[in-house]
Structures are given as structure tokens and as C-alpha cells.
Coordinates of C-alpha atoms and ligand atoms in Angstrom, one line a residue:
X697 CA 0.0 0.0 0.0
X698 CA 1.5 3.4 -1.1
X699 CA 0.7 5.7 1.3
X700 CA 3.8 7.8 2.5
X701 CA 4.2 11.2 1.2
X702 CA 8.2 10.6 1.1
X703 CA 10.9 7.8 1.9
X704 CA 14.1 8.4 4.4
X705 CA 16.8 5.9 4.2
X706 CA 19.9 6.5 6.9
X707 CA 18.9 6.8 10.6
X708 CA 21.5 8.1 12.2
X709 CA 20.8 11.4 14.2
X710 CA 20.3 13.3 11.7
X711 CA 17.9 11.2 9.6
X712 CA 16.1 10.4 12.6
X713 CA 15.7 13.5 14.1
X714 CA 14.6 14.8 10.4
X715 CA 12.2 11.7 9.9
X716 CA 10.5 12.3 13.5
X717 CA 10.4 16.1 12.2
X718 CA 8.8 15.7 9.2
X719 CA 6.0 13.0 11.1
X720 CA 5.4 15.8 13.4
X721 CA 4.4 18.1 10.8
X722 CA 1.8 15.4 9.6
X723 CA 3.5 14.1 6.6
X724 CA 3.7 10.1 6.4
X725 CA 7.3 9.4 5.9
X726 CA 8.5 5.8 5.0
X727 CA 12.1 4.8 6.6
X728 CA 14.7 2.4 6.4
X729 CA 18.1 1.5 7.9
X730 CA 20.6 -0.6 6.7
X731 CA 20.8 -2.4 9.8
X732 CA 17.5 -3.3 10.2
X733 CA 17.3 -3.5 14.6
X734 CA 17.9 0.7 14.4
X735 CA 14.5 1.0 11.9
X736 CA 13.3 -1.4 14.6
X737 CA 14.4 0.8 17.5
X738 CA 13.7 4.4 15.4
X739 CA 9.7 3.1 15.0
X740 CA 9.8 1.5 18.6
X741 CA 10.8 4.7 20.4
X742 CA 8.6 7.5 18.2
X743 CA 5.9 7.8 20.5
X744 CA 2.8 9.6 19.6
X745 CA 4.4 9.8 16.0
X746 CA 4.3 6.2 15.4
X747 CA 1.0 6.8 13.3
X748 CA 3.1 8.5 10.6
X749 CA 6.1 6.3 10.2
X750 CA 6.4 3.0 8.3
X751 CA 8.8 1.3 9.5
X752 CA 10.6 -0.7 6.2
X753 CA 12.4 -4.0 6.2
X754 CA 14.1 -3.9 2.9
X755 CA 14.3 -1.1 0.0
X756 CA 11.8 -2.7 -1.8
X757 CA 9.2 -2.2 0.5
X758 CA 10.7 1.4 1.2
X759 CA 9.4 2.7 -2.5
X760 CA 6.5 0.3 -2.0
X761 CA 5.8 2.4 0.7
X762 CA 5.7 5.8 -1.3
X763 CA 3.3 7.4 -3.2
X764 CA 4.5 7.9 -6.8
X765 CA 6.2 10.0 -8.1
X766 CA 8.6 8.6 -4.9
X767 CA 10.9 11.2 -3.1
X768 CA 13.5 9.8 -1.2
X769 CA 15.9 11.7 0.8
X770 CA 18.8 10.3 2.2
X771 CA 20.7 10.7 4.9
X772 CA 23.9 8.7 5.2
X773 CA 27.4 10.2 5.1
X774 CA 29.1 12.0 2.2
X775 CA 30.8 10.2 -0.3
X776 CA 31.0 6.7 -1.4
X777 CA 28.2 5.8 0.6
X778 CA 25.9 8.3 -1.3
X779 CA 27.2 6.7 -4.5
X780 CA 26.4 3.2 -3.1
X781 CA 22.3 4.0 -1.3
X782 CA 21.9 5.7 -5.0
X783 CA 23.8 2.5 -6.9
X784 CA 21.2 0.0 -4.6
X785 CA 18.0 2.4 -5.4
X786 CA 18.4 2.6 -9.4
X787 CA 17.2 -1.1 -10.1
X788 CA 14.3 -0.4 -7.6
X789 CA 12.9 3.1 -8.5
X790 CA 11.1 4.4 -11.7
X791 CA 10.7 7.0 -13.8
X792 CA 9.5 10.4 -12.0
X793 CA 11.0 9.0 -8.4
X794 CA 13.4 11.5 -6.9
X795 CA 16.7 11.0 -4.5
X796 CA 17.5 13.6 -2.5
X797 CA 20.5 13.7 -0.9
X798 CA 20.4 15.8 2.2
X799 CA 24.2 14.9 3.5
X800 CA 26.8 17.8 3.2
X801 CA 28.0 16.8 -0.3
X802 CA 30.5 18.2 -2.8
X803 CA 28.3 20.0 -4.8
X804 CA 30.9 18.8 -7.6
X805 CA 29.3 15.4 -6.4
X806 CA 26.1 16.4 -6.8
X807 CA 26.5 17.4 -9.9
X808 CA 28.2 14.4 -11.5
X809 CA 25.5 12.2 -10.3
X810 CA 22.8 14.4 -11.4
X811 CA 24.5 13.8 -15.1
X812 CA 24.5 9.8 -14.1
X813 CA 20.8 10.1 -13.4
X814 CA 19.9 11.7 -16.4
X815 CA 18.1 9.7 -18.8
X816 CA 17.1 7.4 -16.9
X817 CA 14.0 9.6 -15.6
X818 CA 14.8 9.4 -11.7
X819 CA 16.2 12.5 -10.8
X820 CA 18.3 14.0 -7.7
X821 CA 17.9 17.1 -5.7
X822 CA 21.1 17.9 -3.6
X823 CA 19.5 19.6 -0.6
X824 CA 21.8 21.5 2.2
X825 CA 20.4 21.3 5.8
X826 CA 21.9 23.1 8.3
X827 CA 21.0 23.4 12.7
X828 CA 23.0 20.5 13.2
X829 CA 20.9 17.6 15.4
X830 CA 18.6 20.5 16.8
X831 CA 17.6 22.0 13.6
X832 CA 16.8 18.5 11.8
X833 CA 14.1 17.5 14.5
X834 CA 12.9 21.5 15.4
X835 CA 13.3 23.0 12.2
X836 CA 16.9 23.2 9.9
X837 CA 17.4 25.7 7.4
X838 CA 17.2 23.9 4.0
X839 CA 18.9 24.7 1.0
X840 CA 17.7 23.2 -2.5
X841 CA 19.5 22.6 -5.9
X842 CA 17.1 20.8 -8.1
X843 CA 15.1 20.8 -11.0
X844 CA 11.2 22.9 -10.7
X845 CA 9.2 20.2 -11.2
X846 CA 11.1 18.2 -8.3
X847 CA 10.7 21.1 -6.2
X848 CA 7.2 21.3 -6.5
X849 CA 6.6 17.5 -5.5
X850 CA 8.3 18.3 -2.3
X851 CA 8.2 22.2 -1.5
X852 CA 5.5 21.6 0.7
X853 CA 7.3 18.7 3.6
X854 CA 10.0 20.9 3.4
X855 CA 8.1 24.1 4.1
X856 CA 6.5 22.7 6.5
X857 CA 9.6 21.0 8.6
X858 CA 11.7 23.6 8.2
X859 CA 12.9 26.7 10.5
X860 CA 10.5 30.0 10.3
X861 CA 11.8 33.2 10.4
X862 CA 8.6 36.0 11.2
X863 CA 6.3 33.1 10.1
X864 CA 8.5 32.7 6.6
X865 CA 10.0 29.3 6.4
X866 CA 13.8 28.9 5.9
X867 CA 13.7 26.5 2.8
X868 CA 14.0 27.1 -0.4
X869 CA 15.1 26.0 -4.2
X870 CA 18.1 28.1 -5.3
X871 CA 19.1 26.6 -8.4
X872 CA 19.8 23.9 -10.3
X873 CA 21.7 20.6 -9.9
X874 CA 24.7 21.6 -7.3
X875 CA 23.4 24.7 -6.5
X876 CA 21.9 23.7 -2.8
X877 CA 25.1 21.8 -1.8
X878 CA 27.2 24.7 -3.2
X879 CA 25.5 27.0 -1.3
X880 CA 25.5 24.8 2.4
X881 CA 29.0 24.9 1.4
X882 CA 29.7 28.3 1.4
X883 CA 27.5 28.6 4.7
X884 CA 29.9 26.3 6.4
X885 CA 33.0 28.1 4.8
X886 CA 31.5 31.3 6.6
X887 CA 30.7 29.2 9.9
X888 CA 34.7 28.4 10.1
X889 CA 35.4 32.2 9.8
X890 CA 32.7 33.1 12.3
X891 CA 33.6 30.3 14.7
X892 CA 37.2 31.1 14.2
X893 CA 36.9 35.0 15.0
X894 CA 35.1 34.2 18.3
X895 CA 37.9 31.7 19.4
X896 CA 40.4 35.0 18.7
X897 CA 38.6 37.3 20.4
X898 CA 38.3 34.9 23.1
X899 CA 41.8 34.4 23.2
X900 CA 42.3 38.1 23.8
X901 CA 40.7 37.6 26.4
X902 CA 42.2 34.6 28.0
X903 CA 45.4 35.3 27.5
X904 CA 45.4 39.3 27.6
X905 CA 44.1 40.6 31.0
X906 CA 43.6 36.8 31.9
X907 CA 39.9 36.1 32.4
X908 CA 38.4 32.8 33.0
X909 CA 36.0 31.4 30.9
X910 CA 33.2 31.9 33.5
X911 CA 34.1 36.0 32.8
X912 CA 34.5 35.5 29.1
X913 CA 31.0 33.6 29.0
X914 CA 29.5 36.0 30.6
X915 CA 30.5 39.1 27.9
X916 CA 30.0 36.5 25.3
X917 CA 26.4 36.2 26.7
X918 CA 26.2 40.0 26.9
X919 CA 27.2 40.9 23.2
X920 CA 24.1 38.2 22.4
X921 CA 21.7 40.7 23.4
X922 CA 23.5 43.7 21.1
X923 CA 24.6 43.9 17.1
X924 CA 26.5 40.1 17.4
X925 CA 23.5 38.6 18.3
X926 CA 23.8 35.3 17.0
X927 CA 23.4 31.3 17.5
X928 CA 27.2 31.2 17.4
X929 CA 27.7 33.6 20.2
X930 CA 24.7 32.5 22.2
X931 CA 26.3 28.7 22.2
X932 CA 29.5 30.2 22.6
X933 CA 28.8 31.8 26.1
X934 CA 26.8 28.3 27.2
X935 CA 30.4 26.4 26.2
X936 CA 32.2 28.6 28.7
X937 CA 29.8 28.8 31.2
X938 CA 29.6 24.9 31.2
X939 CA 31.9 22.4 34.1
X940 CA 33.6 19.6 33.5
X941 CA 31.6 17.1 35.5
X942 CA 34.8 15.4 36.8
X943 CA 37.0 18.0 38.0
X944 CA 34.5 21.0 37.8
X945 CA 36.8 23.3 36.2
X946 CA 35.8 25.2 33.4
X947 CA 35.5 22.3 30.7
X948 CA 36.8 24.7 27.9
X949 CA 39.9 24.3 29.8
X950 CA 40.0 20.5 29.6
X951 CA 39.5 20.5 25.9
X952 CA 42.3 19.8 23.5
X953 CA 43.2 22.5 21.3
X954 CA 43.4 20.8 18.5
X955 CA 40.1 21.2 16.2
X956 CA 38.4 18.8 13.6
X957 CA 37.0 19.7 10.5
X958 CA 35.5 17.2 7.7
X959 CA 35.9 19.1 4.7
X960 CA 33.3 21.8 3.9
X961 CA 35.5 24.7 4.6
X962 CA 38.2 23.6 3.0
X963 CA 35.8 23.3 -0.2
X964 CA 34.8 26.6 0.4
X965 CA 38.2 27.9 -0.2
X966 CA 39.0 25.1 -3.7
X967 CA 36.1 26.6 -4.6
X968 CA 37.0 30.8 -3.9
X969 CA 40.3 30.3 -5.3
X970 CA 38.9 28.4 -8.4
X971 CA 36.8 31.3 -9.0
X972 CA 39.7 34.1 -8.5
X973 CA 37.4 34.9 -5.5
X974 CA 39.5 36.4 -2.3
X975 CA 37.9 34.4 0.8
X976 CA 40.8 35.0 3.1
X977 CA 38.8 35.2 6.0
X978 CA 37.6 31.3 5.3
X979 CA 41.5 30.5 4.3
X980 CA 42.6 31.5 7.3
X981 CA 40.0 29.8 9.3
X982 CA 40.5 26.8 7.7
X983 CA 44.3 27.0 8.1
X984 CA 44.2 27.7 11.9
X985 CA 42.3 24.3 12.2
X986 CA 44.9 23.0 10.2
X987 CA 47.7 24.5 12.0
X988 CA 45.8 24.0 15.6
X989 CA 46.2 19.7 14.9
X990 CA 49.7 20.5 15.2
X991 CA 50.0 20.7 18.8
X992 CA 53.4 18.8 19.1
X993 CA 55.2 21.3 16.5
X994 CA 53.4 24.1 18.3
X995 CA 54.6 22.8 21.9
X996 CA 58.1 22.3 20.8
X997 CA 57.8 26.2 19.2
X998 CA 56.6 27.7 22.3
X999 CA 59.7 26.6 24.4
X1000 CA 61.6 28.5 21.0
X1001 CA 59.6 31.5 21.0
X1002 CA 58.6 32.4 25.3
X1003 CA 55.4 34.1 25.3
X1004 CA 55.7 37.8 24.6
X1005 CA 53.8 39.6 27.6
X1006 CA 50.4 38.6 28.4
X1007 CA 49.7 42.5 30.0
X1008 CA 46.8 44.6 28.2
X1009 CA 47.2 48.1 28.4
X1010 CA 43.7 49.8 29.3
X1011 CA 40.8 49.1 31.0
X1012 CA 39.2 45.5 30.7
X1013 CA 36.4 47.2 29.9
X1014 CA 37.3 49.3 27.4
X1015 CA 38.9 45.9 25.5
X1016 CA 35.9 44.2 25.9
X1017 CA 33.8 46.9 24.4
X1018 CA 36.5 47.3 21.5
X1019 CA 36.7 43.6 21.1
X1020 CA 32.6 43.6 20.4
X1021 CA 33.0 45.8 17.5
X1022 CA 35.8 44.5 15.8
X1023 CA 34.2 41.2 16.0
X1024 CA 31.6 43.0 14.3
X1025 CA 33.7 44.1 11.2
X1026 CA 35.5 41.2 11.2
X1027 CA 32.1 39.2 10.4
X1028 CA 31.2 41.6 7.8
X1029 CA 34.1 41.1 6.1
X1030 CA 33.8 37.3 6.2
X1031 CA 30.1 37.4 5.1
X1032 CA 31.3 39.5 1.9
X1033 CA 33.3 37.1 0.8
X1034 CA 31.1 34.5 1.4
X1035 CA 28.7 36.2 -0.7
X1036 CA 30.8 36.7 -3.3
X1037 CA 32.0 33.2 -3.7
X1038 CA 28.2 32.5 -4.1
X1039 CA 27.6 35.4 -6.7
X1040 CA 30.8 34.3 -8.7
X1041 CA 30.0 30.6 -8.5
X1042 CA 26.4 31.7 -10.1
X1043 CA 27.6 33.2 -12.8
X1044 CA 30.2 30.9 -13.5
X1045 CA 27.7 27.8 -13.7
X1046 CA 24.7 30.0 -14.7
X1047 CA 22.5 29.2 -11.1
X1048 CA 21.0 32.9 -10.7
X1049 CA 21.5 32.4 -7.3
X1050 CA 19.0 34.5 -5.3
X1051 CA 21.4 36.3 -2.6
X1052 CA 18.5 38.2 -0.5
X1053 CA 16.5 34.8 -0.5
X1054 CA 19.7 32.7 0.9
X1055 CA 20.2 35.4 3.7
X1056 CA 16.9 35.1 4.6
X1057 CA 16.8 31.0 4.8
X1058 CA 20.0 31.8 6.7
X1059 CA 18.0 34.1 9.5
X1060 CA 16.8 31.2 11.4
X1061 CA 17.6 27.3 11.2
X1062 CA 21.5 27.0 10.3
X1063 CA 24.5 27.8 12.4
X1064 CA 25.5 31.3 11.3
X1065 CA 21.9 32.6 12.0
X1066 CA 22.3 36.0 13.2
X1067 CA 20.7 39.5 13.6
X1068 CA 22.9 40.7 10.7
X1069 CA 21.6 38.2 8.0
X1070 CA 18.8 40.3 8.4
X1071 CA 20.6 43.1 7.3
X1072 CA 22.0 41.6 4.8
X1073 CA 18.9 39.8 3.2
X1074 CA 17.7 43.6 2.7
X1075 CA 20.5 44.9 1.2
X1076 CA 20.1 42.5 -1.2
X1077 CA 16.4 43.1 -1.8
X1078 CA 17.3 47.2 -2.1
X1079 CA 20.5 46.1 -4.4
X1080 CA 20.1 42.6 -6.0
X1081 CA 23.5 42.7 -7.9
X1082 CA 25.6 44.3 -5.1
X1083 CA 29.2 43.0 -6.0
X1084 CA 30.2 43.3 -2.5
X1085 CA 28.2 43.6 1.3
X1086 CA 31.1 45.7 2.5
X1087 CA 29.9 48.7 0.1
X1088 CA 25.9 48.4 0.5
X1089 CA 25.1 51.3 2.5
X1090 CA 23.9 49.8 5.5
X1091 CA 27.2 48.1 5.9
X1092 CA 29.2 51.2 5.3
X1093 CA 27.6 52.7 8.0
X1094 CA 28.5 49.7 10.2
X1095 CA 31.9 49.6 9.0
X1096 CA 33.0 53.3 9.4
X1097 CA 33.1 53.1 13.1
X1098 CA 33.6 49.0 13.2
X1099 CA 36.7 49.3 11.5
X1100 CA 39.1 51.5 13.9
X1101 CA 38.2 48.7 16.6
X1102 CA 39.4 46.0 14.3
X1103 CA 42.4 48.0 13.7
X1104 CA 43.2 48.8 17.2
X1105 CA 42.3 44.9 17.9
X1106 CA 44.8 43.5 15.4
X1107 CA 47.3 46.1 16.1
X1108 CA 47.3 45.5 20.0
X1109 CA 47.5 41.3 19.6
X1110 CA 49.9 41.7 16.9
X1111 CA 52.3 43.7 19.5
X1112 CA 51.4 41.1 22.4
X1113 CA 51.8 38.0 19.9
X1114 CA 48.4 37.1 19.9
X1115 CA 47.2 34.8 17.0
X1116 CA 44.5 36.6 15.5
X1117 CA 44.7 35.0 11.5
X1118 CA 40.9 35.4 10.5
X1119 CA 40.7 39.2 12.4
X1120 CA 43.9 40.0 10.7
X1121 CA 42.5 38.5 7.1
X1122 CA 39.2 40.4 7.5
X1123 CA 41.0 43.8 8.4
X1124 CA 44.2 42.9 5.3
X1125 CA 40.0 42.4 3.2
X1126 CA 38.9 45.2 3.9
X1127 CA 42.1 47.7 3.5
X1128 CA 43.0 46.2 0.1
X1129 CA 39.4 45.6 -0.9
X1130 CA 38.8 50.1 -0.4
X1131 CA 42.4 50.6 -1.7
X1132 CA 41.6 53.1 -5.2
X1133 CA 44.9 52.2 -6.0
X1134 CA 47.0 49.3 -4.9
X1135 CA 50.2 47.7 -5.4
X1136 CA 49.8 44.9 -8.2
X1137 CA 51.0 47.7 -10.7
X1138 CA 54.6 46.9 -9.2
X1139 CA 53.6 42.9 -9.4
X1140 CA 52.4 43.8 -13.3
X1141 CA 56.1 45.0 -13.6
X1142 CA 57.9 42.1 -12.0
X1143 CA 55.6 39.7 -14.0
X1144 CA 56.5 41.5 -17.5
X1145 CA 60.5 41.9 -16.5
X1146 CA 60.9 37.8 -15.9
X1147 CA 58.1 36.9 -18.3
X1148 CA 57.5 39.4 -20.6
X1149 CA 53.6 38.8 -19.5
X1150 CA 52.5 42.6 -20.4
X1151 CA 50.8 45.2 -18.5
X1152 CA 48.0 47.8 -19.1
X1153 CA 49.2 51.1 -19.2
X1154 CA 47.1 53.9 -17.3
X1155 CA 45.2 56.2 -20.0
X1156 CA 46.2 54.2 -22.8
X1157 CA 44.8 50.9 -24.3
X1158 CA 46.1 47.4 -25.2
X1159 CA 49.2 45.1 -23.3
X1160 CA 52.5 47.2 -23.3
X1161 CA 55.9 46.2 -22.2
X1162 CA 58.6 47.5 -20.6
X1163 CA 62.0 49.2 -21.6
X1164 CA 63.3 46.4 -18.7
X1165 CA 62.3 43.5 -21.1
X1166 CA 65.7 43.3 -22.8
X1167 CA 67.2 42.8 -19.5
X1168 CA 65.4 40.0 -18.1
X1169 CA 67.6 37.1 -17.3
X1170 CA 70.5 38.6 -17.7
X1171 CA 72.8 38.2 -14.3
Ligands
6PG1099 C1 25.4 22.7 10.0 C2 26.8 22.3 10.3 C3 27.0 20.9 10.0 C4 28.2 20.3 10.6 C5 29.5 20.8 10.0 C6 30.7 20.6 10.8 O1 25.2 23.6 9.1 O2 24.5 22.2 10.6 O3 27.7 23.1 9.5 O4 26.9 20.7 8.6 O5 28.3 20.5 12.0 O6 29.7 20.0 8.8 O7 31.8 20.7 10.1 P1 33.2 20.4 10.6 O8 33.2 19.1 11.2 O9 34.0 20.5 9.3 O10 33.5 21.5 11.6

């Protein structure tokens, strides 16, 4: 009997907290596990929402299950193992069915099998979802690539499931093929710079004047009720604030330093640099990651290089309040780049990427919700082609004064040898980025003295070479 409205194969967290989500909202969803006990376990345990889950046995009865044409989302790592459910669903599904794969894919992955699909009538939707294990069961932000017609079959589940911002829900279609995945990718890529920011700011703080995490939780929880108002600060002050149940020091302290990442930020940045698009704020977030796993180089370094001294001139208060707003321009700056990856990306692939609707599926949901996607989503609506956030009026406004804090910020850590790579990328952004005229005239020069590569001359038109030329190479 086909009655589900839509088919969910992987029940990990995610895929179960997104199955339960979408039974919640009244929607008959079919699921199935690869080990069968979990399915077994997943239907046992869903309560009141038993009514609206068939539990499935095999694949076979999975698309029995569904109501054609069959969506199917799944939910199993990235990879191979999307390459493999999509491999074991081909001989099963028919014409008009459509696999959605809701992991964090390459969109490069996505778009490859969309091309494998073609022609043989099922086709794939490559669907971002971001909130983490919260947002799939409460309501995720959901970003679609996909053809219309798919859309249309499903627009309504995922409207309904997903997070609501002033009553509007945070889903929608974006583009084509890879265009959903591309787009989760670049929200991930500004999550690193955004997660990495705070972590410098709070190592101002920790290792400047020398407050304990208790103190820094507490401004962190402060600065959530002002202009950084965000799910990334408001988690941030809860991770300080929090004990380690064994020793009942601050667990922050307990933590290694080293950090994890599985590959979406570092995408980001293939992707910027593909595209001759300057995401330095991302790079460096990525590279401090990176450089953060090194912990046995960096220990051996420190006994090289003593600490240069941990004093902060000025009030505590006065750094505190400094360290707000430069953590304000800082996240401008990365948020510009991230939407210019995006608006690069869509004109490179021809997406048409709608860059007022993704900061407004951004407001609520994913991790980087904040106060100033608000912002953003309307200085897109006022300009749609802005080329860059950091020169829509809103933002200049909010840069003018934001800037001098970074400054002073990056300054001040710089002279106490305080790591601040992102801060120091967003401030390097935004001086060459409002820099009428910059220095790559002298690189034009070097590039035409060894290679004879050519250079445009001011007021005139056409490549032109130096007098220097007939030098080159000689010792
Ligand atoms: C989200 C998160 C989610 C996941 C990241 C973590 O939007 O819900 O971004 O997708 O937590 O992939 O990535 P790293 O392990 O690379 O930090």
C-alpha cells in the first residue's frame, strides 16, 4: 500500500531526528536503515508519531511504501556511501521518483551524479540542511539545488519541517543541480570564519588581561543581546559557562586544542580560489584548524619562541567593548566574501542564485543565523546585484566606526603575539578591498621583467611592455 508522502533511508541522528520532524508536521514518511534493529528501535521509540512512520524492512518495500512519483531523501554520510544507497536504489525506483541527498555533499558530487541520473527519468535534488541535530528534529534551514518540477513534489514537507523566520519558512530551491550543496558549502566556509573569530577574540581575552572562561562567558552572553547577536555567540557563552563534571573546572579548559573539520570549509576555499574569489577570511579559518592539529610542533615552538607579555594596556572594559565591535567588522568582512563566492559561483555555472532569499533561509535554522543576516537579506532586496556587502550602505555605515576597533584589535594582539589570523584576514580584506589604487601595478612590472607577461598602461589601451624586457635574465 502506497501511502507515505516521502521515503528516508539513513537513521542516524540526523535522519532520525529529520524523519520524526517531518512525522510531526503530519506528513507520512517511510524509513529504512541498513541495519534493520535501528528501523526497529527508530519506530519503537517515536511515541505519539508512530502513526506516521512505516517502519521498512528492505528497500523494496521502502518505494512500495511511497506514493509515486517517490521522493526519497537520504541521509547517510558523504561520499561513497551516497554513491552506493543511490547505486542499490536505481534497479528499484522508476521514472518520475526523486533521490535527495540531504548529506553535506560536494556539490561537484552532486553534480556528477545528477548527469549519471539523467536519462534514466529518476532524478536527484542535492538539498543542504543546516542546525545541526537540533535543527533536523525542530526545524533546519534547507537549501535546494534541483530541477522545478522536483521542487514542487516536495516544497510543501520541506516548508513545513523547516525553521520559520517572522512566520517565513527557511527553505528554499536556489538553483539547479549543485546549487543547494554549493550554497551549504559556502555557509559552512563562513561558519569556520565566524567560529574562528570568536575563538580569537576569546583568546584576547584569555590570554590578555587573563579572564576565566566563567568571565568571558559571561560578555559573550552579553554581546548576544546587542549587534553580534547570533546562534554562534549564544552557544558560545553556554560552552564557557559549562563544568567539567569530573573535575568541575571550566570544561573549555579541559578541551584539546586541536580542532576537527571534515571538509566543507576547506571546499569553500578550492572553490573561492577556483573562482579568483578572495575568501581570506575562510582560508585562514581553515588554516588555523589546520595548523591547531599540530599541537606537538606548536609545543616544541613555544619553548623556542617564550610568550611575549600577556599584559593589556587599558581598562578591561574598554577591550571588551573594542573587542565587540571588531568582531563585528571582522564578520562583515567574512560574510562579503562568502557572498561573493556565491555570486561568482552563479555566474560561472549559470545558477542565478537569489542572494537576498539565501540570507533570509539563513536568518533562522542553520549555524551562522544572526541579527545581521537580516541586514544583509535587505541589502540585497534594495540592491540585488551588489558586487560586494562591504559597500551596500547599511554596511558602510556599520563599517565606518567598526573598523578602527578592528584595527586597534589586530594592532594590539599583533604587538602582544596574539594569534589573531581570521581578524587579521578580515582587516588585510577590507584595506585592500577600499584601496583606489593598490600595489599589483609593481607585481604587473615584475611579471612583465621575468616573463614578458605585459601590463596595461594607465590612460592608454592594449598590453605594453617595458624598456626592462631586454634585461630580463640577464645576471
Ligand atoms: C550545519 C553544520 C553541519 C556540521 C558541519 C561541521 O550547518 O548544521 O555546518 O553541517 O556541523 O559540517 O563541520 P566540521 O566538522 O568541518 O566542523
Amino acid at each position: 500500500m502506497s501511502e507515505a508522502e516521502i521515503g528516508l533511508i539513513g537513521l542516524g541522528t540526523m535522519g532520525s531526528n529529520l524523519a520524526l520532524n517531518i512525522a510531526e508536521k503530519g506528513h507520512k514518511i517511510a524509513v529504512w536503515n541498513r541495519t534493520a534493529s535501528r528501523t526497529k528501535t527508530f519506530a519503537g521509540n517515536a511515541g505519539e508519531l508512530a502513526g506516521n512512520i512505516m517502519a521498512c524492512e528492505t528497500l523494496e518495500d521502502l518505494l512500495q511504501a511511497i506514493e509515486p512519483p517517490r521522493p526519497v531523501i537520504l541521509m547517510v554520510p558523504a561520499g561513497d556511501p551516497v554513491d552506493q544507497q543511490i547505486e542499490a536504489l536505481l534497479p528499484l525506483a522508476g521514472k518520475g521518483d526523486i533521490i535527495i541527498d540531504a548529506g553535506n555533499a560536494n556539490f561537484r558530487d552532486t553534480e556528477r551524479r545528477a548527469q549519471e541520473l539523467e536519462g534514466s527519468g529518476i532524478v536527484l535534488v542535492g538539498m543542504g540542511v543546516s542546525g545541526g541535530e537540533d535543527g533536523a528534529r525542530n526545524g533546519p534551514s534547507i537549501m535546494v539545488g534541483s530541477d522545478k518540477a522536483a521542487w514542487l513534489r516536495v516544497e510543501g514537507i520541506f516548508n513545513d519541517i523547516a525553521a520559520r523566520y517572522e512566520g517565513e519558512p527557511c527553505a528554499a530551491r536556489l538553483g539547479p543541480g549543485g546549487a543547494g550543496h554549493f550554497v551549504k558549502t559556502v555557509h559552512n566556509g563562513i561558519e569556520y570564519a565566524d567560529m574562528q573569530m570568536i575563538a580569537e577574540v576569546y583568546g584576547i581575552l584569555r590570554d590578555g588581561p587573563g579572564l576565566s572562561a566563567e568571565e568571558i562567558g559571561s560578555i559573550f552572553a552579553r554581546w548576544n543581546d546587542g549587534r553580534l547577536n547570533s546562534y554562534l555567540i549564544e552557544i558560545t557563552a553556554e560552552v564557557l559557562a559549562t563544568a567539567d563534571p569530573d573535575s568541575s573546572v571550566p570544561l573549555v579548559d579541559v578541551i584539546q586544542d586541536k580542532a576537527g573539520q571534515k571538509g566543507t570549509g576547506r571546499w569553500s576555499v578550492i572553490e573561492a580560489a577556483m573562482l579568483g574569489v578572495p575568501a581570506t577570511c575562510i582560508e585562514a579559518a581553515v588554516a588555523a584548524r589546520s595548523l591547531s592539529s599540530l599541537k606537538k610542533e606548536r609545543e616544541f615552538a613555544s619553548r623556542r619562541y617564550p610568550q611575549i607579555t600577556r599584559q593589556q594596556p587599558g581598562s578591561t572594559a574598554a577591550l571588551v567593548a573594542e573587542l565587540e565591535t571588531a568582531l563585528l567588522a571582522g564578520k562583515i568582512a567574512a560574510y562579503a566574501q562568502g557572498f561573493a563566492i556565491m555570486r561568482a559561483a552563479s555566474d560561472e555555472h549559470g545558477w542565478d542564485l537569489p542572494m537576498a532569499t539565501i540570507a533570509r533561509i539563513w536568518r533562522a535554522g542553520c549555524i551562522i543565523r544572526s541579527q545581521l543576516l537580516d541586514s544583509i537579506a535587505k541589502a540585497y532586496d534594495a540592491k540585488p546585484k551588489t558586487t560586494n556587502l562591504m559597500v551596500a550602505p547599511a554596511f558602510v555605515d556599520m563599517m565606518q566606526p567598526a573598523h578602527l576597533a578592528l584595527r586597534v584589535t589586530v594592532g594590539r594582539a599583533a604587538l602582544h603575539g596574539l594569534p589573531t589570523p581570521a581578524l587579521s584576514a578580515a582587516l588585510a580584506y577590507f584595506d585592500s578591498y577600499r584601496q583606489a589604487r593598490g600595489t599589483a601595478n609593481l607585481i604587473q612590472g615584475q611579471r612583465d621583467f621575468f616573463g614578458a607577461h605585459g601590463f596595461e598602461k594607465i590612460g592608454s589601451r592594449g598590453q605594453k611592455h617595458g624598456p626592462w624586457s631586454a634585461r630580463a635574465g640577464k645576471k
